[in-house]
mmCIF file of C-alpha atoms in Angstrom:
data_model
loop_
_atom_site.group_PDB
_atom_site.id
_atom_site.type_symbol
_atom_site.label_atom_id
_atom_site.label_comp_id
_atom_site.label_asym_id
_atom_site.label_seq_id
_atom_site.Cartn_x
_atom_site.Cartn_y
_atom_site.Cartn_z
ATOM 1 C CA UNK N 1 15.647 -13.165 -8.876
ATOM 2 C CA UNK N 2 12.867 -12.034 -10.813
ATOM 3 C CA UNK N 3 9.441 -12.799 -9.420
ATOM 4 C CA UNK N 4 7.425 -11.091 -11.815
ATOM 5 C CA UNK N 5 8.104 -10.213 -15.417
ATOM 6 C CA UNK N 6 5.749 -8.157 -17.681
ATOM 7 C CA UNK N 7 6.596 -8.201 -21.355
ATOM 8 C CA UNK N 8 4.940 -5.759 -23.720
ATOM 9 C CA UNK N 9 1.625 -5.750 -21.944
ATOM 10 C CA UNK N 10 -1.319 -3.853 -23.297
ATOM 11 C CA UNK N 11 -4.868 -3.971 -21.868
ATOM 12 C CA UNK N 12 -8.065 -2.564 -23.647
ATOM 13 C CA UNK N 13 -11.440 -2.154 -22.079
ATOM 14 C CA UNK N 14 -14.135 -2.398 -24.575
ATOM 15 C CA UNK N 15 -17.504 -0.964 -24.040
ATOM 16 C CA UNK N 16 -20.771 -0.826 -26.395
ATOM 17 C CA UNK N 17 -19.537 2.518 -27.549
ATOM 18 C CA UNK N 18 -15.750 2.742 -27.331
ATOM 19 C CA UNK N 19 -12.379 1.013 -26.701
ATOM 20 C CA UNK N 20 -9.926 2.460 -24.048
ATOM 21 C CA UNK N 21 -6.269 1.545 -24.123
ATOM 22 C CA UNK N 22 -5.503 1.443 -20.324
ATOM 23 C CA UNK N 23 -2.132 -0.049 -20.676
ATOM 24 C CA UNK N 24 0.212 0.503 -23.876
ATOM 25 C CA UNK N 25 3.245 -2.061 -24.205
ATOM 26 C CA UNK N 26 4.262 -1.967 -20.757
ATOM 27 C CA UNK N 27 7.228 -4.038 -19.704
ATOM 28 C CA UNK N 28 9.099 -4.307 -16.325
ATOM 29 C CA UNK N 29 10.639 -6.849 -13.918
ATOM 30 C CA UNK N 30 9.795 -7.226 -10.215
ATOM 31 C CA UNK N 31 12.195 -8.930 -8.022
ATOM 32 C CA UNK N 32 12.087 -10.746 -4.849
ATOM 33 C CA UNK N 33 13.448 -8.684 -1.623
ATOM 34 C CA UNK N 34 12.328 -5.302 -3.165
ATOM 35 C CA UNK N 35 9.773 -2.649 -2.334
ATOM 36 C CA UNK N 36 8.442 -1.029 -5.382
ATOM 37 C CA UNK N 37 5.976 2.111 -5.844
ATOM 38 C CA UNK N 38 3.631 2.659 -8.713
ATOM 39 C CA UNK N 39 2.736 6.257 -9.062
ATOM 40 C CA UNK N 40 0.721 8.310 -11.479
ATOM 41 C CA UNK N 41 -2.496 10.438 -12.061
ATOM 42 C CA UNK N 42 -5.982 8.813 -11.680
ATOM 43 C CA UNK N 43 -6.685 7.037 -14.608
ATOM 44 C CA UNK N 44 -3.176 6.403 -15.749
ATOM 45 C CA UNK N 45 -3.336 2.384 -15.445
ATOM 46 C CA UNK N 46 -2.011 1.890 -12.269
ATOM 47 C CA UNK N 47 -4.827 0.034 -11.106
ATOM 48 C CA UNK N 48 -5.230 -1.747 -14.319
ATOM 49 C CA UNK N 49 -1.591 -2.800 -14.034
ATOM 50 C CA UNK N 50 -2.153 -4.201 -10.292
ATOM 51 C CA UNK N 51 -5.359 -6.240 -11.318
ATOM 52 C CA UNK N 52 -3.435 -8.053 -13.947
ATOM 53 C CA UNK N 53 -0.482 -8.704 -11.600
ATOM 54 C CA UNK N 54 -3.008 -10.225 -9.108
ATOM 55 C CA UNK N 55 -4.552 -12.484 -11.657
ATOM 56 C CA UNK N 56 -7.900 -10.920 -11.928
ATOM 57 C CA UNK N 57 -7.686 -10.598 -15.488
ATOM 58 C CA UNK N 58 -5.321 -11.279 -18.595
ATOM 59 C CA UNK N 59 -3.583 -8.925 -20.746
ATOM 60 C CA UNK N 60 -5.203 -8.150 -24.216
ATOM 61 C CA UNK N 61 -1.573 -8.570 -25.693
ATOM 62 C CA UNK N 62 1.752 -9.266 -24.097
ATOM 63 C CA UNK N 63 2.615 -11.859 -21.356
ATOM 64 C CA UNK N 64 3.048 -11.725 -17.693
ATOM 65 C CA UNK N 65 5.307 -14.527 -16.061
ATOM 66 C CA UNK N 66 5.044 -15.389 -12.398
ATOM 67 C CA UNK N 67 8.568 -17.354 -11.482
ATOM 68 C CA UNK N 68 9.008 -17.676 -15.314
ATOM 69 C CA UNK N 69 5.400 -19.360 -15.746
ATOM 70 C CA UNK N 70 3.059 -17.883 -17.981
ATOM 71 C CA UNK N 71 0.051 -16.532 -15.846
ATOM 72 C CA UNK N 72 -2.339 -17.093 -18.623
ATOM 73 C CA UNK N 73 -1.890 -20.791 -18.571
ATOM 74 C CA UNK N 74 -1.789 -20.905 -14.686
ATOM 75 C CA UNK N 75 -4.759 -21.755 -12.481
ATOM 76 C CA UNK N 76 -5.315 -18.016 -11.526
ATOM 77 C CA UNK N 77 -7.600 -19.024 -8.633
ATOM 78 C CA UNK N 78 -4.718 -21.196 -7.081
ATOM 79 C CA UNK N 79 -2.351 -18.109 -7.773
ATOM 80 C CA UNK N 80 -4.433 -15.677 -5.945
ATOM 81 C CA UNK N 81 -4.769 -18.270 -3.050
ATOM 82 C CA UNK N 82 -1.251 -19.392 -2.647
ATOM 83 C CA UNK N 83 0.974 -16.998 -4.312
ATOM 84 C CA UNK N 84 -0.173 -13.319 -3.966
ATOM 85 C CA UNK N 85 -2.422 -11.233 -1.837
ATOM 86 C CA UNK N 86 -3.968 -7.753 -2.362
ATOM 87 C CA UNK N 87 -3.904 -5.131 0.683
ATOM 88 C CA UNK N 88 -6.518 -2.396 0.096
ATOM 89 C CA UNK N 89 -6.590 1.351 1.292
ATOM 90 C CA UNK N 90 -10.059 0.278 2.895
ATOM 91 C CA UNK N 91 -8.495 -2.671 4.818
ATOM 92 C CA UNK N 92 -11.464 -4.979 3.676
ATOM 93 C CA UNK N 93 -11.649 -7.007 6.944
ATOM 94 C CA UNK N 94 -14.312 -9.215 7.616
ATOM 95 C CA UNK N 95 -16.294 -7.052 10.448
ATOM 96 C CA UNK N 96 -17.933 -9.910 12.189
ATOM 97 C CA UNK N 97 -14.516 -11.615 12.603
ATOM 98 C CA UNK N 98 -11.859 -10.595 15.385
ATOM 99 C CA UNK N 99 -8.268 -9.736 14.342
ATOM 100 C CA UNK N 100 -7.181 -13.328 15.222
ATOM 101 C CA UNK N 101 -10.187 -14.651 13.184
ATOM 102 C CA UNK N 102 -9.332 -12.385 9.994
ATOM 103 C CA UNK N 103 -5.711 -13.564 10.196
ATOM 104 C CA UNK N 104 -6.652 -17.230 10.501
ATOM 105 C CA UNK N 105 -9.281 -17.026 7.703
ATOM 106 C CA UNK N 106 -6.938 -17.864 4.685
ATOM 107 C CA UNK N 107 -5.264 -20.717 6.474
ATOM 108 C CA UNK N 108 -8.397 -22.376 7.659
ATOM 109 C CA UNK N 109 -9.824 -21.887 4.026
ATOM 110 C CA UNK N 110 -6.865 -24.033 2.925
ATOM 111 C CA UNK N 111 -7.768 -26.571 5.799
ATOM 112 C CA UNK N 112 -4.877 -25.793 8.086
ATOM 113 C CA UNK N 113 -5.849 -27.221 11.463
ATOM 114 C CA UNK N 114 -7.438 -24.770 13.739
ATOM 115 C CA UNK N 115 -4.768 -24.762 16.178
ATOM 116 C CA UNK N 116 -1.958 -24.624 13.767
ATOM 117 C CA UNK N 117 -3.768 -21.607 12.130
ATOM 118 C CA UNK N 118 -4.157 -19.909 15.534
ATOM 119 C CA UNK N 119 -0.557 -20.169 16.615
ATOM 120 C CA UNK N 120 0.427 -19.039 13.122
ATOM 121 C CA UNK N 121 -1.856 -15.921 13.171
ATOM 122 C CA UNK N 122 -0.363 -14.993 16.702
ATOM 123 C CA UNK N 123 3.135 -14.872 15.073
ATOM 124 C CA UNK N 124 2.014 -12.890 12.262
ATOM 125 C CA UNK N 125 0.006 -10.410 14.226
ATOM 126 C CA UNK N 126 3.267 -9.968 16.541
ATOM 127 C CA UNK N 127 5.513 -9.524 13.254
ATOM 128 C CA UNK N 128 3.201 -6.376 12.491
ATOM 129 C CA UNK N 129 3.552 -4.963 15.759
ATOM 130 C CA UNK N 130 0.403 -5.709 17.265
ATOM 131 C CA UNK N 131 -0.071 -6.852 20.922
ATOM 132 C CA UNK N 132 -2.437 -9.355 22.112
ATOM 133 C CA UNK N 133 -4.997 -7.175 23.456
ATOM 134 C CA UNK N 134 -5.940 -6.576 19.552
ATOM 135 C CA UNK N 135 -6.286 -10.250 19.040
ATOM 136 C CA UNK N 136 -9.876 -10.616 20.146
ATOM 137 C CA UNK N 137 -11.025 -7.101 18.775
ATOM 138 C CA UNK N 138 -13.354 -6.481 15.892
ATOM 139 C CA UNK N 139 -12.358 -4.095 13.127
ATOM 140 C CA UNK N 140 -14.628 -1.294 14.320
ATOM 141 C CA UNK N 141 -12.997 -1.404 17.656
ATOM 142 C CA UNK N 142 -9.129 -0.899 16.060
ATOM 143 C CA UNK N 143 -7.766 2.312 14.663
ATOM 144 C CA UNK N 144 -7.132 2.626 10.778
ATOM 145 C CA UNK N 145 -3.399 1.650 11.414
ATOM 146 C CA UNK N 146 -4.196 -1.574 13.556
ATOM 147 C CA UNK N 147 -6.727 -2.539 10.831
ATOM 148 C CA UNK N 148 -4.168 -2.043 8.129
ATOM 149 C CA UNK N 149 -1.686 -4.101 9.989
ATOM 150 C CA UNK N 150 -4.139 -6.735 10.778
ATOM 151 C CA UNK N 151 -4.771 -6.786 6.960
ATOM 152 C CA UNK N 152 -1.068 -7.140 6.216
ATOM 153 C CA UNK N 153 -0.995 -9.997 8.505
ATOM 154 C CA UNK N 154 -3.629 -11.485 6.775
ATOM 155 C CA UNK N 155 -2.059 -11.206 3.448
ATOM 156 C CA UNK N 156 1.252 -13.067 4.933
ATOM 157 C CA UNK N 157 -1.082 -15.782 6.162
ATOM 158 C CA UNK N 158 -1.696 -17.065 2.656
ATOM 159 C CA UNK N 159 1.836 -18.169 2.353
ATOM 160 C CA UNK N 160 2.567 -16.490 -0.954
ATOM 161 C CA UNK N 161 5.345 -14.118 -1.562
ATOM 162 C CA UNK N 162 3.768 -11.309 -3.469
ATOM 163 C CA UNK N 163 2.114 -8.531 -1.733
ATOM 164 C CA UNK N 164 0.090 -5.956 -3.903
ATOM 165 C CA UNK N 165 -0.998 -2.924 -2.061
ATOM 166 C CA UNK N 166 -3.397 -0.466 -3.516
ATOM 167 C CA UNK N 167 -3.083 2.989 -1.547
ATOM 168 C CA UNK N 168 -2.448 1.041 1.690
ATOM 169 C CA UNK N 169 -1.496 4.349 3.643
ATOM 170 C CA UNK N 170 -4.353 6.379 1.975
ATOM 171 C CA UNK N 171 -6.625 6.265 5.087
ATOM 172 C CA UNK N 172 -4.108 6.799 7.807
ATOM 173 C CA UNK N 173 -2.237 9.755 9.406
ATOM 174 C CA UNK N 174 1.536 10.212 9.199
ATOM 175 C CA UNK N 175 2.361 8.242 12.296
ATOM 176 C CA UNK N 176 0.552 5.217 10.992
ATOM 177 C CA UNK N 177 1.676 5.649 7.347
ATOM 178 C CA UNK N 178 5.273 5.358 8.519
ATOM 179 C CA UNK N 179 4.567 2.279 10.539
ATOM 180 C CA UNK N 180 2.875 0.507 7.439
ATOM 181 C CA UNK N 181 5.590 1.572 5.196
ATOM 182 C CA UNK N 182 8.141 0.019 7.748
ATOM 183 C CA UNK N 183 6.451 -3.175 7.871
ATOM 184 C CA UNK N 184 6.105 -3.442 4.133
ATOM 185 C CA UNK N 185 9.865 -2.817 3.573
ATOM 186 C CA UNK N 186 10.665 -5.200 6.186
ATOM 187 C CA UNK N 187 8.854 -7.667 4.464
ATOM 188 C CA UNK N 188 10.494 -7.380 1.223
ATOM 189 C CA UNK N 189 14.100 -6.862 2.805
ATOM 190 C CA UNK N 190 14.024 -9.182 5.497
ATOM 191 C CA UNK N 191 11.647 -11.868 4.616
ATOM 192 C CA UNK N 192 11.945 -12.267 0.756
ATOM 193 C CA UNK N 193 8.648 -10.797 -0.276
ATOM 194 C CA UNK N 194 7.835 -8.937 -3.626
ATOM 195 C CA UNK N 195 5.917 -5.667 -2.470
ATOM 196 C CA UNK N 196 4.342 -3.515 -5.001
ATOM 197 C CA UNK N 197 2.525 -0.346 -3.716
ATOM 198 C CA UNK N 198 0.256 1.754 -5.823
ATOM 199 C CA UNK N 199 0.406 5.418 -4.265
ATOM 200 C CA UNK N 200 -0.326 8.948 -4.787
ATOM 201 C CA UNK N 201 2.074 9.846 -1.551
ATOM 202 C CA UNK N 202 5.578 11.179 -2.418
ATOM 203 C CA UNK N 203 6.744 10.354 0.901
ATOM 204 C CA UNK N 204 5.879 6.577 0.655
ATOM 205 C CA UNK N 205 7.238 6.640 -2.944
ATOM 206 C CA UNK N 206 10.524 7.896 -1.878
ATOM 207 C CA UNK N 207 10.873 4.901 0.592
ATOM 208 C CA UNK N 208 10.792 2.519 -2.259
ATOM 209 C CA UNK N 209 13.685 0.690 -3.969
ATOM 210 C CA UNK N 210 12.222 1.442 -7.375
ATOM 211 C CA UNK N 211 9.535 3.594 -8.505
ATOM 212 C CA UNK N 212 7.604 3.124 -11.615
ATOM 213 C CA UNK N 213 5.482 5.936 -13.198
ATOM 214 C CA UNK N 214 2.190 5.448 -15.199
ATOM 215 C CA UNK N 215 0.940 8.226 -17.585
ATOM 216 C CA UNK N 216 -1.742 7.644 -20.202
ATOM 217 C CA UNK N 217 -1.145 3.590 -20.148
ATOM 218 C CA UNK N 218 2.535 3.954 -20.712
ATOM 219 C CA UNK N 219 5.166 2.908 -17.962
ATOM 220 C CA UNK N 220 8.584 4.569 -17.102
ATOM 221 C CA UNK N 221 11.029 4.043 -14.563
ATOM 222 C CA UNK N 222 11.607 6.902 -12.118
ATOM 223 C CA UNK N 223 14.163 5.986 -9.504
ATOM 224 C CA UNK N 224 16.628 2.977 -9.066
#
């Protein structure tokens, strides 16, 4: 089943002096239970496409459908809150919250009772391979790999089935890179997520079910 459909999408950045075509007639599908990689040089349009998939902006032309619903007529705040999450290279954990509190945050924001949120956060942290000794630690006390796994658990806590990851292994060593990729693949293949990862890392891209390449705003399929 297609979770996301992108149909002839173009996006133009306008400044006072020029227009920049960041995306040009991009069309593709992203299905549930699949792990995708989006590759290309800096400035090729990858991050622009990811921001549109995250509902942070709308295409200049074309349509994006989420479960066959036009994102332009959806409540995009609710979409970001309930259906999709973004995982960043720099982790973006709340520095004054513990690992447990970071994962509980999106559930408490949605008024989930604290006891239930805590129980669910524990399950999610275990799913990403973190032991209970991490639960009470603050981000600065954790390794990069541990922080990124907390960030993935927090993304899962939103309850949505779309995870968009922008260079999620960019700040990690090889061992932690492998762990993060394994967790993202498992979420796609075993738990029904649609996982889309921007990466410059060839090894990460090789693990994907399908690779799309961006070049000068155009999208092409590399590997099926």
